Amino acid sequence: MKYLFLITLLVVCTSVLAQYAPLGAITQWTDGYVVTVENDTIHGRVRVGAMVNDSPAAVVVQTGDDKKVKVKGDNLRLLVQYIPSSAYVTGSIPRSREAVVFERVPNPRRNGKPMLLERLTPAGGRIALYFDAAGWKKSTDYTFGNFTFELSRQEMSYVVLKDNNASFLVKRRDLEAIHETLLGDCPVFIRQYSTATRRDWNYFGEMVRAYNQLCQQQ
């Protein structure tokens, strides 16, 4: 069975290096669960039936008794879909990535409106990165003779949430300032990552992971 992703599966290449790549909602049945805004948890086989503004809008959960529960995206605060084993065959998805996770967070692109956004960092830690679908840049190709060169294949931006406070956007051009304002409050981290410039953007995901490991909640 082929598993279709509403957002095309993104191959991690040299331009994104260690960044966490978005996978997109899984539109075929796969194991998972949802948590509603009323804090009810429903386990079963989960599929996403519709997306609006790159956010899951219609989700169906098939429970153990074969009952199908339909839930609107606006009524969910968490969506977890476990990645099927067949999806790892291409080698594009690391085995350490076990699930596609969407969480309801304020979207700065929508004036702070809470939306289900794909989480790119593991659970836990002070900083969470979410996929900023509206900031995704497509490939730029240049043709020379019989050869096509691809420059800046993808340049990601992120929705960032720190200590569960207000969310904000982080872009490549802001990295030097973000290194100070977002990551600069942890001396242990700064000793390992003393500076950051735009050239280090491909490693931003790794910086956040290191920060989350080294810097505990105050």
Backbone as JSON Lines, residues from 0, in Angstrom:
{"i":0,"aa":"M","n":[0.84,-1.19,0.0],"ca":[0.0,0.0,0.0],"c":[0.88,1.24,0.0]}
{"i":1,"aa":"K","n":[0.53,2.19,-0.8],"ca":[1.29,3.42,-0.86],"c":[0.69,4.44,0.1]}
{"i":2,"aa":"Y","n":[1.53,5.12,0.81],"ca":[1.08,6.15,1.74],"c":[1.31,7.5,1.12]}
{"i":3,"aa":"L","n":[0.24,8.25,1.0],"ca":[0.3,9.56,0.36],"c":[0.39,10.62,1.43]}
{"i":4,"aa":"F","n":[1.22,11.59,1.22],"ca":[1.38,12.7,2.15],"c":[0.83,13.95,1.49]}
{"i":5,"aa":"L","n":[0.01,14.7,2.22],"ca":[-0.55,15.92,1.65],"c":[0.53,16.93,1.35]}
{"i":6,"aa":"I","n":[1.55,16.97,2.18],"ca":[2.73,17.76,1.86],"c":[3.76,16.77,1.34]}
{"i":7,"aa":"T","n":[4.29,16.99,0.16],"ca":[5.22,16.04,-0.44],"c":[6.36,15.73,0.5]}
{"i":8,"aa":"L","n":[6.67,14.44,0.62],"ca":[7.77,14.01,1.47],"c":[9.05,14.71,1.03]}
{"i":9,"aa":"L","n":[9.72,15.32,1.98],"ca":[10.9,16.13,1.69],"c":[12.16,15.35,1.97]}
{"i":10,"aa":"V","n":[13.0,15.2,0.96],"ca":[14.26,14.49,1.12],"c":[15.27,15.4,1.77]}
{"i":11,"aa":"V","n":[15.9,14.93,2.83],"ca":[16.91,15.73,3.52],"c":[18.17,15.73,2.68]}
{"i":12,"aa":"C","n":[18.57,16.9,2.2],"ca":[19.73,17.0,1.34],"c":[20.73,17.96,1.97]}
{"i":13,"aa":"T","n":[21.79,18.26,1.23],"ca":[22.86,19.07,1.81],"c":[22.4,20.46,2.19]}
{"i":14,"aa":"S","n":[21.37,20.99,1.55],"ca":[20.95,22.34,1.85],"c":[20.24,22.46,3.18]}
{"i":15,"aa":"V","n":[19.63,21.38,3.67],"ca":[18.99,21.45,4.96],"c":[19.81,20.76,6.03]}
{"i":16,"aa":"L","n":[20.75,19.9,5.62],"ca":[21.67,19.24,6.53],"c":[20.94,18.69,7.74]}
{"i":17,"aa":"A","n":[21.25,19.21,8.91],"ca":[20.72,18.62,10.14],"c":[19.36,19.17,10.54]}
{"i":18,"aa":"Q","n":[18.78,20.03,9.75],"ca":[17.48,20.55,10.11],"c":[16.44,19.44,10.11]}
{"i":19,"aa":"Y","n":[15.41,19.63,10.9],"ca":[14.31,18.68,10.92],"c":[13.4,18.98,9.74]}
{"i":20,"aa":"A","n":[13.11,17.94,8.95],"ca":[12.32,18.13,7.75],"c":[10.86,17.81,8.01]}
{"i":21,"aa":"P","n":[9.93,18.62,7.54],"ca":[8.51,18.31,7.7],"c":[8.12,17.14,6.81]}
{"i":22,"aa":"L","n":[7.19,16.33,7.28],"ca":[6.72,15.18,6.51],"c":[5.3,15.38,6.01]}
{"i":23,"aa":"G","n":[4.49,16.13,6.74],"ca":[3.11,16.35,6.34],"c":[2.18,15.3,6.91]}
{"i":24,"aa":"A","n":[0.9,15.63,6.94],"ca":[-0.11,14.71,7.48],"c":[-0.25,13.48,6.6]}
{"i":25,"aa":"I","n":[-0.5,12.34,7.21],"ca":[-0.67,11.08,6.48],"c":[-2.15,10.92,6.16]}
{"i":26,"aa":"T","n":[-2.46,10.73,4.9],"ca":[-3.85,10.69,4.45],"c":[-4.41,9.29,4.34]}
{"i":27,"aa":"Q","n":[-3.59,8.27,4.58],"ca":[-4.06,6.9,4.63],"c":[-4.08,6.42,6.07]}
{"i":28,"aa":"W","n":[-4.74,5.29,6.31],"ca":[-4.87,4.79,7.67],"c":[-3.51,4.39,8.24]}
{"i":29,"aa":"T","n":[-3.23,4.85,9.43],"ca":[-2.02,4.45,10.14],"c":[-2.3,4.56,11.63]}
{"i":30,"aa":"D","n":[-1.56,3.84,12.44],"ca":[-1.77,3.87,13.89],"c":[-1.5,5.26,14.44]}
{"i":31,"aa":"G","n":[-2.24,5.62,15.48],"ca":[-2.03,6.91,16.09],"c":[-3.09,7.23,17.12]}
{"i":32,"aa":"Y","n":[-3.18,8.51,17.46],"ca":[-4.21,8.95,18.4],"c":[-4.38,10.46,18.29]}
{"i":33,"aa":"V","n":[-5.47,10.94,18.84],"ca":[-5.74,12.37,18.89],"c":[-6.13,12.74,20.31]}
{"i":34,"aa":"V","n":[-5.92,14.0,20.65],"ca":[-6.37,14.55,21.93],"c":[-7.22,15.77,21.6]}
{"i":35,"aa":"T","n":[-8.45,15.79,22.1],"ca":[-9.36,16.88,21.79],"c":[-9.09,18.07,22.71]}
{"i":36,"aa":"V","n":[-9.71,19.19,22.38],"ca":[-9.57,20.38,23.21],"c":[-10.21,20.17,24.58]}
{"i":37,"aa":"E","n":[-11.12,19.19,24.68],"ca":[-11.7,18.83,25.97],"c":[-10.84,17.84,26.73]}
{"i":38,"aa":"N","n":[-9.65,17.54,26.17],"ca":[-8.66,16.64,26.78],"c":[-9.08,15.17,26.75]}
{"i":39,"aa":"D","n":[-9.93,14.8,25.8],"ca":[-10.27,13.4,25.57],"c":[-9.27,12.8,24.58]}
{"i":40,"aa":"T","n":[-8.79,11.59,24.88],"ca":[-7.82,10.91,24.02],"c":[-8.51,9.76,23.3]}
{"i":41,"aa":"I","n":[-8.33,9.69,21.98],"ca":[-8.92,8.63,21.17],"c":[-7.8,7.92,20.42]}
{"i":42,"aa":"H","n":[-7.61,6.64,20.7],"ca":[-6.59,5.82,20.04],"c":[-7.22,5.0,18.92]}
{"i":43,"aa":"G","n":[-6.43,4.66,17.93],"ca":[-6.9,3.79,16.86],"c":[-6.11,3.98,15.58]}
{"i":44,"aa":"R","n":[-6.77,3.72,14.48],"ca":[-6.2,3.98,13.16],"c":[-6.64,5.37,12.75]}
{"i":45,"aa":"V","n":[-5.67,6.2,12.34],"ca":[-5.95,7.62,12.13],"c":[-5.6,8.01,10.7]}
{"i":46,"aa":"R","n":[-6.45,8.8,10.1],"ca":[-6.1,9.4,8.8],"c":[-6.63,10.82,8.75]}
{"i":47,"aa":"V","n":[-5.91,11.65,7.99],"ca":[-6.31,13.04,7.8],"c":[-7.03,13.14,6.47]}
{"i":48,"aa":"G","n":[-8.26,13.65,6.51],"ca":[-9.07,13.7,5.31],"c":[-9.01,15.01,4.57]}
{"i":49,"aa":"A","n":[-8.64,16.08,5.25],"ca":[-8.61,17.4,4.59],"c":[-7.64,18.31,5.32]}
{"i":50,"aa":"M","n":[-7.05,19.22,4.55],"ca":[-6.14,20.23,5.09],"c":[-6.63,21.61,4.67]}
{"i":51,"aa":"V","n":[-6.54,22.57,5.56],"ca":[-6.86,23.96,5.26],"c":[-5.71,24.81,5.76]}
{"i":52,"aa":"N","n":[-5.13,25.6,4.85],"ca":[-3.96,26.41,5.19],"c":[-2.85,25.54,5.8]}
{"i":53,"aa":"D","n":[-2.67,24.35,5.22],"ca":[-1.63,23.41,5.62],"c":[-1.82,22.91,7.05]}
{"i":54,"aa":"S","n":[-3.03,23.01,7.57],"ca":[-3.34,22.52,8.9],"c":[-4.45,21.47,8.79]}
{"i":55,"aa":"P","n":[-4.33,20.31,9.48],"ca":[-5.38,19.29,9.4],"c":[-6.74,19.86,9.78]}
{"i":56,"aa":"A","n":[-7.71,19.69,8.9],"ca":[-9.05,20.23,9.13],"c":[-10.08,19.16,9.4]}
{"i":57,"aa":"A","n":[-9.83,17.93,8.92],"ca":[-10.76,16.83,9.13],"c":[-9.96,15.56,9.41]}
{"i":58,"aa":"V","n":[-10.21,14.95,10.55],"ca":[-9.48,13.76,10.98],"c":[-10.48,12.67,11.31]}
{"i":59,"aa":"V","n":[-10.17,11.43,10.91],"ca":[-11.02,10.28,11.21],"c":[-10.2,9.28,12.0]}
{"i":60,"aa":"V","n":[-10.79,8.78,13.11],"ca":[-10.13,7.77,13.93],"c":[-10.99,6.52,13.93]}
{"i":61,"aa":"Q","n":[-10.4,5.4,13.52],"ca":[-11.09,4.11,13.56],"c":[-10.67,3.39,14.83]}
{"i":62,"aa":"T","n":[-11.59,3.25,15.76],"ca":[-11.28,2.67,17.06],"c":[-11.3,1.14,16.99]}
{"i":63,"aa":"G","n":[-10.98,0.51,18.13],"ca":[-10.86,-0.95,18.16],"c":[-12.14,-1.68,17.81]}
{"i":64,"aa":"D","n":[-13.28,-1.08,18.03],"ca":[-14.56,-1.71,17.7],"c":[-15.02,-1.36,16.29]}
{"i":65,"aa":"D","n":[-14.09,-0.89,15.46],"ca":[-14.34,-0.52,14.07],"c":[-15.26,0.69,13.93]}
{"i":66,"aa":"K","n":[-15.48,1.38,15.02],"ca":[-16.27,2.6,14.96],"c":[-15.39,3.72,14.43]}
{"i":67,"aa":"K","n":[-15.93,4.53,13.55],"ca":[-15.19,5.65,13.0],"c":[-15.66,6.95,13.65]}
{"i":68,"aa":"V","n":[-14.71,7.65,14.24],"ca":[-15.0,8.91,14.91],"c":[-14.42,10.04,14.07]}
{"i":69,"aa":"K","n":[-15.26,10.96,13.64],"ca":[-14.81,12.1,12.86],"c":[-14.62,13.31,13.78]}
{"i":70,"aa":"V","n":[-13.47,13.95,13.65],"ca":[-13.15,15.09,14.5],"c":[-12.66,16.24,13.62]}
{"i":71,"aa":"K","n":[-13.18,17.42,13.85],"ca":[-12.69,18.59,13.13],"c":[-11.35,19.02,13.71]}
{"i":72,"aa":"G","n":[-10.49,19.54,12.85],"ca":[-9.18,19.99,13.3],"c":[-9.28,21.05,14.38]}
{"i":73,"aa":"D","n":[-10.32,21.91,14.3],"ca":[-10.5,22.96,15.29],"c":[-10.79,22.41,16.68]}
{"i":74,"aa":"N","n":[-11.2,21.14,16.74],"ca":[-11.53,20.51,18.03],"c":[-10.39,19.67,18.57]}
{"i":75,"aa":"L","n":[-9.21,19.75,17.95],"ca":[-8.07,18.95,18.4],"c":[-6.97,19.85,18.93]}
{"i":76,"aa":"R","n":[-6.29,19.36,19.96],"ca":[-5.08,20.05,20.41],"c":[-3.83,19.23,20.12]}
{"i":77,"aa":"L","n":[-4.01,17.95,19.75],"ca":[-2.86,17.1,19.41],"c":[-3.28,16.02,18.43]}
{"i":78,"aa":"L","n":[-2.44,15.8,17.44],"ca":[-2.63,14.73,16.46],"c":[-1.31,14.0,16.31]}
{"i":79,"aa":"V","n":[-1.33,12.68,16.52],"ca":[-0.13,11.86,16.39],"c":[-0.42,10.72,15.42]}
{"i":80,"aa":"Q","n":[0.39,10.62,14.36],"ca":[0.3,9.51,13.4],"c":[1.65,8.82,13.33]}
{"i":81,"aa":"Y","n":[1.68,7.54,13.67],"ca":[2.93,6.79,13.62],"c":[3.28,6.47,12.17]}
{"i":82,"aa":"I","n":[4.53,6.69,11.83],"ca":[5.0,6.49,10.46],"c":[5.02,5.0,10.14]}
{"i":83,"aa":"P","n":[4.35,4.56,9.08],"ca":[4.35,3.13,8.73],"c":[5.73,2.67,8.3]}
{"i":84,"aa":"S","n":[6.03,1.4,8.56],"ca":[7.36,0.86,8.28],"c":[7.73,0.98,6.81]}
{"i":85,"aa":"S","n":[6.73,0.9,5.92],"ca":[7.02,0.98,4.48],"c":[7.57,2.33,4.07]}
{"i":86,"aa":"A","n":[7.32,3.36,4.88],"ca":[7.78,4.7,4.51],"c":[9.28,4.88,4.72]}
{"i":87,"aa":"Y","n":[9.92,3.98,5.46],"ca":[11.35,4.09,5.73],"c":[12.21,3.48,4.61]}
{"i":88,"aa":"V","n":[11.57,2.8,3.68],"ca":[12.31,2.05,2.66],"c":[13.23,2.94,1.85]}
{"i":89,"aa":"T","n":[12.79,4.15,1.54],"ca":[13.6,5.04,0.69],"c":[14.83,5.56,1.41]}
{"i":90,"aa":"G","n":[14.84,5.48,2.74],"ca":[15.96,6.03,3.5],"c":[15.88,7.52,3.73]}
{"i":91,"aa":"S","n":[14.82,8.16,3.26],"ca":[14.68,9.6,3.4],"c":[14.25,10.0,4.81]}
{"i":92,"aa":"I","n":[13.6,9.09,5.52],"ca":[13.13,9.38,6.87],"c":[14.0,8.61,7.86]}
{"i":93,"aa":"P","n":[14.62,9.28,8.81],"ca":[15.43,8.57,9.8],"c":[14.56,7.69,10.69]}
{"i":94,"aa":"R","n":[15.08,6.53,11.08],"ca":[14.33,5.61,11.93],"c":[14.0,6.23,13.28]}
{"i":95,"aa":"S","n":[14.78,7.21,13.69],"ca":[14.51,7.87,14.95],"c":[13.24,8.7,14.91]}
{"i":96,"aa":"R","n":[12.77,9.02,13.71],"ca":[11.52,9.78,13.56],"c":[10.38,8.77,13.52]}
{"i":97,"aa":"E","n":[9.65,8.64,14.61],"ca":[8.65,7.59,14.74],"c":[7.24,8.05,14.36]}
{"i":98,"aa":"A","n":[6.99,9.34,14.41],"ca":[5.62,9.8,14.21],"c":[5.6,11.19,13.61]}
{"i":99,"aa":"V","n":[4.47,11.5,12.97],"ca":[4.17,12.86,12.55],"c":[3.26,13.45,13.62]}
{"i":100,"aa":"V","n":[3.65,14.6,14.16],"ca":[2.93,15.2,15.28],"c":[2.49,16.61,14.93]}
{"i":101,"aa":"F","n":[1.21,16.88,15.13],"ca":[0.67,18.22,14.99],"c":[0.17,18.68,16.36]}
{"i":102,"aa":"E","n":[0.51,19.9,16.75],"ca":[0.06,20.47,18.01],"c":[-0.64,21.8,17.75]}
{"i":103,"aa":"R","n":[-1.61,22.11,18.59],"ca":[-2.31,23.39,18.45],"c":[-1.5,24.48,19.13]}
{"i":104,"aa":"V","n":[-1.0,25.4,18.33],"ca":[-0.21,26.52,18.84],"c":[-0.64,27.8,18.13]}
{"i":105,"aa":"P","n":[-0.41,28.93,18.74],"ca":[-0.74,30.21,18.07],"c":[0.14,30.38,16.83]}
{"i":106,"aa":"N","n":[-0.48,30.67,15.71],"ca":[0.25,30.84,14.46],"c":[0.46,32.34,14.2]}
{"i":107,"aa":"P","n":[1.71,32.82,14.29],"ca":[1.96,34.25,14.06],"c":[1.62,34.69,12.64]}
{"i":108,"aa":"R","n":[1.54,33.74,11.71],"ca":[1.15,34.08,10.34],"c":[-0.34,34.4,10.25]}
{"i":109,"aa":"R","n":[-1.1,33.98,11.28],"ca":[-2.55,34.17,11.29],"c":[-2.97,35.01,12.49]}
{"i":110,"aa":"N","n":[-2.16,36.01,12.8],"ca":[-2.46,36.92,13.92],"c":[-2.62,36.17,15.23]}
{"i":111,"aa":"G","n":[-1.84,35.13,15.42],"ca":[-1.87,34.38,16.66],"c":[-3.01,33.39,16.78]}
{"i":112,"aa":"K","n":[-3.73,33.13,15.71],"ca":[-4.83,32.17,15.76],"c":[-4.27,30.77,16.03]}
{"i":113,"aa":"P","n":[-4.82,30.05,17.03],"ca":[-4.35,28.69,17.3],"c":[-4.66,27.76,16.12]}
{"i":114,"aa":"M","n":[-3.65,27.03,15.68],"ca":[-3.78,26.1,14.57],"c":[-2.94,24.87,14.84]}
{"i":115,"aa":"L","n":[-3.31,23.76,14.2],"ca":[-2.5,22.55,14.28],"c":[-1.3,22.71,13.35]}
{"i":116,"aa":"L","n":[-0.11,22.79,13.92],"ca":[1.12,22.91,13.15],"c":[2.0,21.7,13.41]}
{"i":117,"aa":"E","n":[2.74,21.28,12.39],"ca":[3.6,20.11,12.53],"c":[4.81,20.42,13.39]}
{"i":118,"aa":"R","n":[4.96,19.66,14.45],"ca":[6.11,19.85,15.34],"c":[7.32,19.14,14.75]}
{"i":119,"aa":"L","n":[8.46,19.83,14.73],"ca":[9.67,19.28,14.13],"c":[10.71,18.85,15.16]}
{"i":120,"aa":"T","n":[10.57,19.28,16.39],"ca":[11.5,18.88,17.45],"c":[10.83,17.84,18.33]}
{"i":121,"aa":"P","n":[11.63,16.96,18.97],"ca":[11.05,15.96,19.86],"c":[10.33,16.61,21.03]}
{"i":122,"aa":"A","n":[9.45,15.85,21.66],"ca":[8.73,16.34,22.82],"c":[9.7,16.66,23.95]}
{"i":123,"aa":"G","n":[9.32,17.61,24.79],"ca":[10.17,18.01,25.89],"c":[11.1,19.14,25.5]}
{"i":124,"aa":"G","n":[11.73,19.75,26.48],"ca":[12.62,20.87,26.21],"c":[11.89,22.19,26.23]}
{"i":125,"aa":"R","n":[12.63,23.26,26.38],"ca":[12.05,24.59,26.51],"c":[11.61,25.2,25.19]}
{"i":126,"aa":"I","n":[12.24,24.76,24.09],"ca":[11.95,25.34,22.79],"c":[11.37,24.29,21.86]}
{"i":127,"aa":"A","n":[10.28,24.64,21.19],"ca":[9.67,23.77,20.18],"c":[9.68,24.48,18.83]}
{"i":128,"aa":"L","n":[10.07,23.75,17.79],"ca":[10.04,24.28,16.43],"c":[8.89,23.64,15.67]}
{"i":129,"aa":"Y","n":[8.17,24.48,14.93],"ca":[7.05,24.01,14.11],"c":[7.27,24.45,12.66]}
{"i":130,"aa":"F","n":[6.74,23.66,11.75],"ca":[6.91,23.94,10.33],"c":[6.09,25.16,9.93]}
{"i":131,"aa":"D","n":[6.76,26.13,9.36],"ca":[6.1,27.33,8.84],"c":[5.84,27.12,7.36]}
{"i":132,"aa":"A","n":[4.7,26.51,7.05],"ca":[4.39,26.17,5.66],"c":[4.32,27.4,4.78]}
{"i":133,"aa":"A","n":[3.85,28.52,5.32],"ca":[3.72,29.75,4.52],"c":[5.07,30.34,4.17]}
{"i":134,"aa":"G","n":[6.12,29.96,4.89],"ca":[7.44,30.51,4.62],"c":[8.32,29.59,3.8]}
{"i":135,"aa":"W","n":[7.77,28.48,3.32],"ca":[8.56,27.51,2.57],"c":[8.85,28.03,1.18]}
{"i":136,"aa":"K","n":[10.12,28.03,0.83],"ca":[10.52,28.52,-0.49],"c":[10.8,27.34,-1.42]}
{"i":137,"aa":"K","n":[10.29,27.44,-2.63],"ca":[10.51,26.39,-3.6],"c":[11.91,26.49,-4.2]}
{"i":138,"aa":"S","n":[12.28,25.43,-4.93],"ca":[13.6,25.36,-5.53],"c":[13.79,26.46,-6.58]}
{"i":139,"aa":"T","n":[15.03,26.87,-6.72],"ca":[15.4,27.8,-7.78],"c":[16.39,27.09,-8.69]}
{"i":140,"aa":"D","n":[16.03,26.91,-9.94],"ca":[16.87,26.18,-10.88],"c":[17.53,27.13,-11.87]}
{"i":141,"aa":"Y","n":[18.77,26.82,-12.21],"ca":[19.5,27.58,-13.22],"c":[20.03,26.61,-14.27]}
{"i":142,"aa":"T","n":[19.78,26.93,-15.52],"ca":[20.18,26.04,-16.6],"c":[21.41,26.59,-17.3]}
{"i":143,"aa":"F","n":[22.4,25.69,-17.53],"ca":[23.62,26.06,-18.24],"c":[23.93,24.93,-19.21]}
{"i":144,"aa":"G","n":[23.72,25.19,-20.5],"ca":[23.92,24.13,-21.48],"c":[22.94,22.99,-21.23]}
{"i":145,"aa":"N","n":[23.48,21.77,-21.13],"ca":[22.65,20.59,-20.9],"c":[22.5,20.27,-19.41]}
{"i":146,"aa":"F","n":[22.99,21.15,-18.56],"ca":[22.98,20.87,-17.13],"c":[22.07,21.85,-16.39]}
{"i":147,"aa":"T","n":[21.39,21.34,-15.38],"ca":[20.54,22.17,-14.53],"c":[21.12,22.16,-13.13]}
{"i":148,"aa":"F","n":[21.37,23.35,-12.61],"ca":[21.91,23.49,-11.26],"c":[20.8,23.98,-10.34]}
{"i":149,"aa":"E","n":[20.78,23.43,-9.16],"ca":[19.75,23.79,-8.19],"c":[20.42,24.49,-7.02]}
{"i":150,"aa":"L","n":[20.05,25.76,-6.8],"ca":[20.64,26.54,-5.73],"c":[19.59,26.82,-4.66]}
{"i":151,"aa":"S","n":[20.03,26.78,-3.39],"ca":[19.13,27.05,-2.27],"c":[17.85,26.23,-2.42]}
{"i":152,"aa":"R","n":[18.02,24.92,-2.49],"ca":[16.9,24.02,-2.76],"c":[15.69,24.32,-1.88]}
{"i":153,"aa":"Q","n":[15.89,24.39,-0.59],"ca":[14.8,24.75,0.3],"c":[15.38,25.61,1.43]}
{"i":154,"aa":"E","n":[14.69,26.64,1.79],"ca":[15.12,27.45,2.92],"c":[13.95,27.56,3.87]}
{"i":155,"aa":"M","n":[14.06,26.86,4.98],"ca":[12.96,26.78,5.91],"c":[12.91,27.99,6.84]}
{"i":156,"aa":"S","n":[11.71,28.34,7.25],"ca":[11.53,29.22,8.4],"c":[10.68,28.45,9.39]}
{"i":157,"aa":"Y","n":[10.66,28.93,10.62],"ca":[10.01,28.17,11.67],"c":[9.05,29.04,12.47]}
{"i":158,"aa":"V","n":[8.02,28.4,13.01],"ca":[7.26,28.95,14.11],"c":[7.88,28.4,15.38]}
{"i":159,"aa":"V","n":[8.23,29.29,16.31],"ca":[8.96,28.9,17.51],"c":[8.12,29.2,18.75]}
{"i":160,"aa":"L","n":[8.11,28.27,19.68],"ca":[7.43,28.45,20.96],"c":[8.44,28.13,22.06]}
{"i":161,"aa":"K","n":[8.69,29.1,22.94],"ca":[9.63,28.9,24.04],"c":[8.91,29.03,25.37]}
{"i":162,"aa":"D","n":[9.12,28.03,26.23],"ca":[8.52,28.02,27.57],"c":[7.01,28.22,27.52]}
{"i":163,"aa":"N","n":[6.39,27.72,26.42],"ca":[4.93,27.79,26.24],"c":[4.4,29.22,26.24]}
{"i":164,"aa":"N","n":[5.25,30.17,25.86],"ca":[4.81,31.55,25.75],"c":[4.37,31.85,24.32]}
{"i":165,"aa":"A","n":[4.21,33.1,23.99],"ca":[3.74,33.48,22.66],"c":[4.69,32.97,21.58]}
{"i":166,"aa":"S","n":[4.13,32.54,20.47],"ca":[4.93,32.03,19.35],"c":[5.4,33.19,18.47]}
{"i":167,"aa":"F","n":[6.45,32.92,17.71],"ca":[6.97,33.93,16.79],"c":[7.7,33.22,15.65]}
{"i":168,"aa":"L","n":[7.96,33.96,14.58],"ca":[8.65,33.41,13.41],"c":[10.15,33.58,13.55]}
{"i":169,"aa":"V","n":[10.88,32.59,13.05],"ca":[12.34,32.67,12.98],"c":[12.74,32.39,11.53]}
{"i":170,"aa":"K","n":[13.53,33.32,10.96],"ca":[13.99,33.19,9.59],"c":[15.51,33.23,9.55]}
{"i":171,"aa":"R","n":[16.06,32.81,8.45],"ca":[17.51,32.73,8.3],"c":[18.18,34.07,8.56]}
{"i":172,"aa":"R","n":[17.59,35.13,8.04],"ca":[18.23,36.44,8.18],"c":[18.28,36.91,9.63]}
{"i":173,"aa":"D","n":[17.47,36.29,10.5],"ca":[17.4,36.71,11.89],"c":[18.3,35.89,12.82]}
{"i":174,"aa":"L","n":[19.06,34.95,12.28],"ca":[19.71,33.97,13.15],"c":[20.67,34.6,14.15]}
{"i":175,"aa":"E","n":[21.43,35.6,13.74],"ca":[22.39,36.2,14.66],"c":[21.68,36.81,15.88]}
{"i":176,"aa":"A","n":[20.58,37.51,15.64],"ca":[19.83,38.09,16.74],"c":[19.11,37.02,17.55]}
{"i":177,"aa":"I","n":[18.59,36.01,16.87],"ca":[17.88,34.93,17.56],"c":[18.82,34.16,18.46]}
{"i":178,"aa":"H","n":[20.07,33.99,18.01],"ca":[21.06,33.29,18.84],"c":[21.19,33.98,20.2]}
{"i":179,"aa":"E","n":[21.09,35.29,20.2],"ca":[21.22,36.04,21.46],"c":[19.92,36.06,22.25]}
{"i":180,"aa":"T","n":[18.8,36.35,21.58],"ca":[17.55,36.53,22.31],"c":[16.86,35.23,22.68]}
{"i":181,"aa":"L","n":[16.97,34.21,21.83],"ca":[16.28,32.94,22.08],"c":[17.15,31.95,22.84]}
{"i":182,"aa":"L","n":[18.45,31.91,22.51],"ca":[19.33,30.88,23.05],"c":[20.35,31.42,24.04]}
{"i":183,"aa":"G","n":[20.45,32.73,24.14],"ca":[21.55,33.34,24.9],"c":[21.4,33.34,26.4]}
{"i":184,"aa":"D","n":[20.31,32.79,26.93],"ca":[20.09,32.81,28.38],"c":[20.63,31.56,29.08]}
{"i":185,"aa":"C","n":[21.4,30.75,28.35],"ca":[21.91,29.5,28.91],"c":[23.43,29.46,28.75]}
{"i":186,"aa":"P","n":[24.19,29.74,29.81],"ca":[25.66,29.78,29.72],"c":[26.27,28.47,29.22]}
{"i":187,"aa":"V","n":[25.71,27.35,29.61],"ca":[26.25,26.06,29.18],"c":[26.15,25.94,27.66]}
{"i":188,"aa":"F","n":[25.02,26.36,27.11],"ca":[24.84,26.32,25.66],"c":[25.81,27.28,24.98]}
{"i":189,"aa":"I","n":[25.93,28.51,25.49],"ca":[26.77,29.52,24.86],"c":[28.23,29.09,24.83]}
{"i":190,"aa":"R","n":[28.65,28.32,25.79],"ca":[30.05,27.84,25.77],"c":[30.29,26.92,24.58]}
{"i":191,"aa":"Q","n":[29.27,26.21,24.14],"ca":[29.41,25.31,23.0],"c":[29.09,25.99,21.68]}
{"i":192,"aa":"Y","n":[28.13,26.92,21.71],"ca":[27.72,27.63,20.49],"c":[27.82,29.13,20.79]}
{"i":193,"aa":"S","n":[29.04,29.64,20.78],"ca":[29.28,31.01,21.21],"c":[28.72,32.05,20.25]}
{"i":194,"aa":"T","n":[28.66,31.73,18.97],"ca":[28.14,32.66,17.97],"c":[27.32,31.9,16.93]}
{"i":195,"aa":"A","n":[26.56,32.65,16.15],"ca":[25.81,32.06,15.04],"c":[25.54,33.15,14.01]}
{"i":196,"aa":"T","n":[25.78,32.83,12.76],"ca":[25.49,33.75,11.66],"c":[24.57,33.07,10.67]}
{"i":197,"aa":"R","n":[24.19,33.78,9.64],"ca":[23.3,33.22,8.63],"c":[23.87,31.96,8.0]}
{"i":198,"aa":"R","n":[25.19,31.86,7.97],"ca":[25.82,30.67,7.38],"c":[25.55,29.42,8.21]}
{"i":199,"aa":"D","n":[25.15,29.59,9.47],"ca":[24.88,28.46,10.35],"c":[23.41,28.05,10.35]}
{"i":200,"aa":"W","n":[22.62,28.64,9.48],"ca":[21.17,28.41,9.5],"c":[20.82,26.93,9.36]}
{"i":201,"aa":"N","n":[21.55,26.19,8.54],"ca":[21.25,24.77,8.34],"c":[21.41,23.95,9.61]}
{"i":202,"aa":"Y","n":[22.09,24.52,10.61],"ca":[22.31,23.81,11.86],"c":[21.4,24.32,12.98]}
{"i":203,"aa":"F","n":[20.44,25.16,12.65],"ca":[19.6,25.75,13.69],"c":[18.83,24.67,14.46]}
{"i":204,"aa":"G","n":[18.33,23.68,13.75],"ca":[17.62,22.59,14.43],"c":[18.5,21.89,15.44]}
{"i":205,"aa":"E","n":[19.77,21.69,15.08],"ca":[20.69,21.05,16.01],"c":[21.0,21.95,17.2]}
{"i":206,"aa":"M","n":[21.06,23.25,16.97],"ca":[21.27,24.18,18.08],"c":[20.12,24.09,19.08]}
{"i":207,"aa":"V","n":[18.91,24.05,18.56],"ca":[17.75,23.96,19.44],"c":[17.75,22.64,20.21]}
{"i":208,"aa":"R","n":[18.1,21.57,19.54],"ca":[18.16,20.28,20.23],"c":[19.21,20.31,21.34]}
{"i":209,"aa":"A","n":[20.37,20.91,21.07],"ca":[21.41,21.01,22.09],"c":[20.93,21.88,23.25]}
{"i":210,"aa":"Y","n":[20.26,22.99,22.92],"ca":[19.74,23.88,23.97],"c":[18.76,23.11,24.87]}
{"i":211,"aa":"N","n":[17.86,22.37,24.26],"ca":[16.88,21.62,25.04],"c":[17.51,20.56,25.93]}
{"i":212,"aa":"Q","n":[18.63,20.0,25.5],"ca":[19.32,19.0,26.29],"c":[20.13,19.62,27.42]}
{"i":213,"aa":"L","n":[20.69,20.79,27.18],"ca":[21.6,21.4,28.14],"c":[20.92,22.37,29.11]}
{"i":214,"aa":"C","n":[19.83,22.95,28.68],"ca":[19.24,24.07,29.43],"c":[17.86,23.69,29.94]}
{"i":215,"aa":"Q","n":[17.74,23.5,31.22],"ca":[16.47,23.12,31.82],"c":[15.66,24.35,32.17]}
{"i":216,"aa":"Q","n":[14.37,24.13,32.36],"ca":[13.47,25.2,32.77],"c":[13.94,25.85,34.05]}
{"i":217,"aa":"Q","n":[13.97,27.16,34.06],"ca":[14.39,27.88,35.27],"c":[13.25,27.95,36.28]}
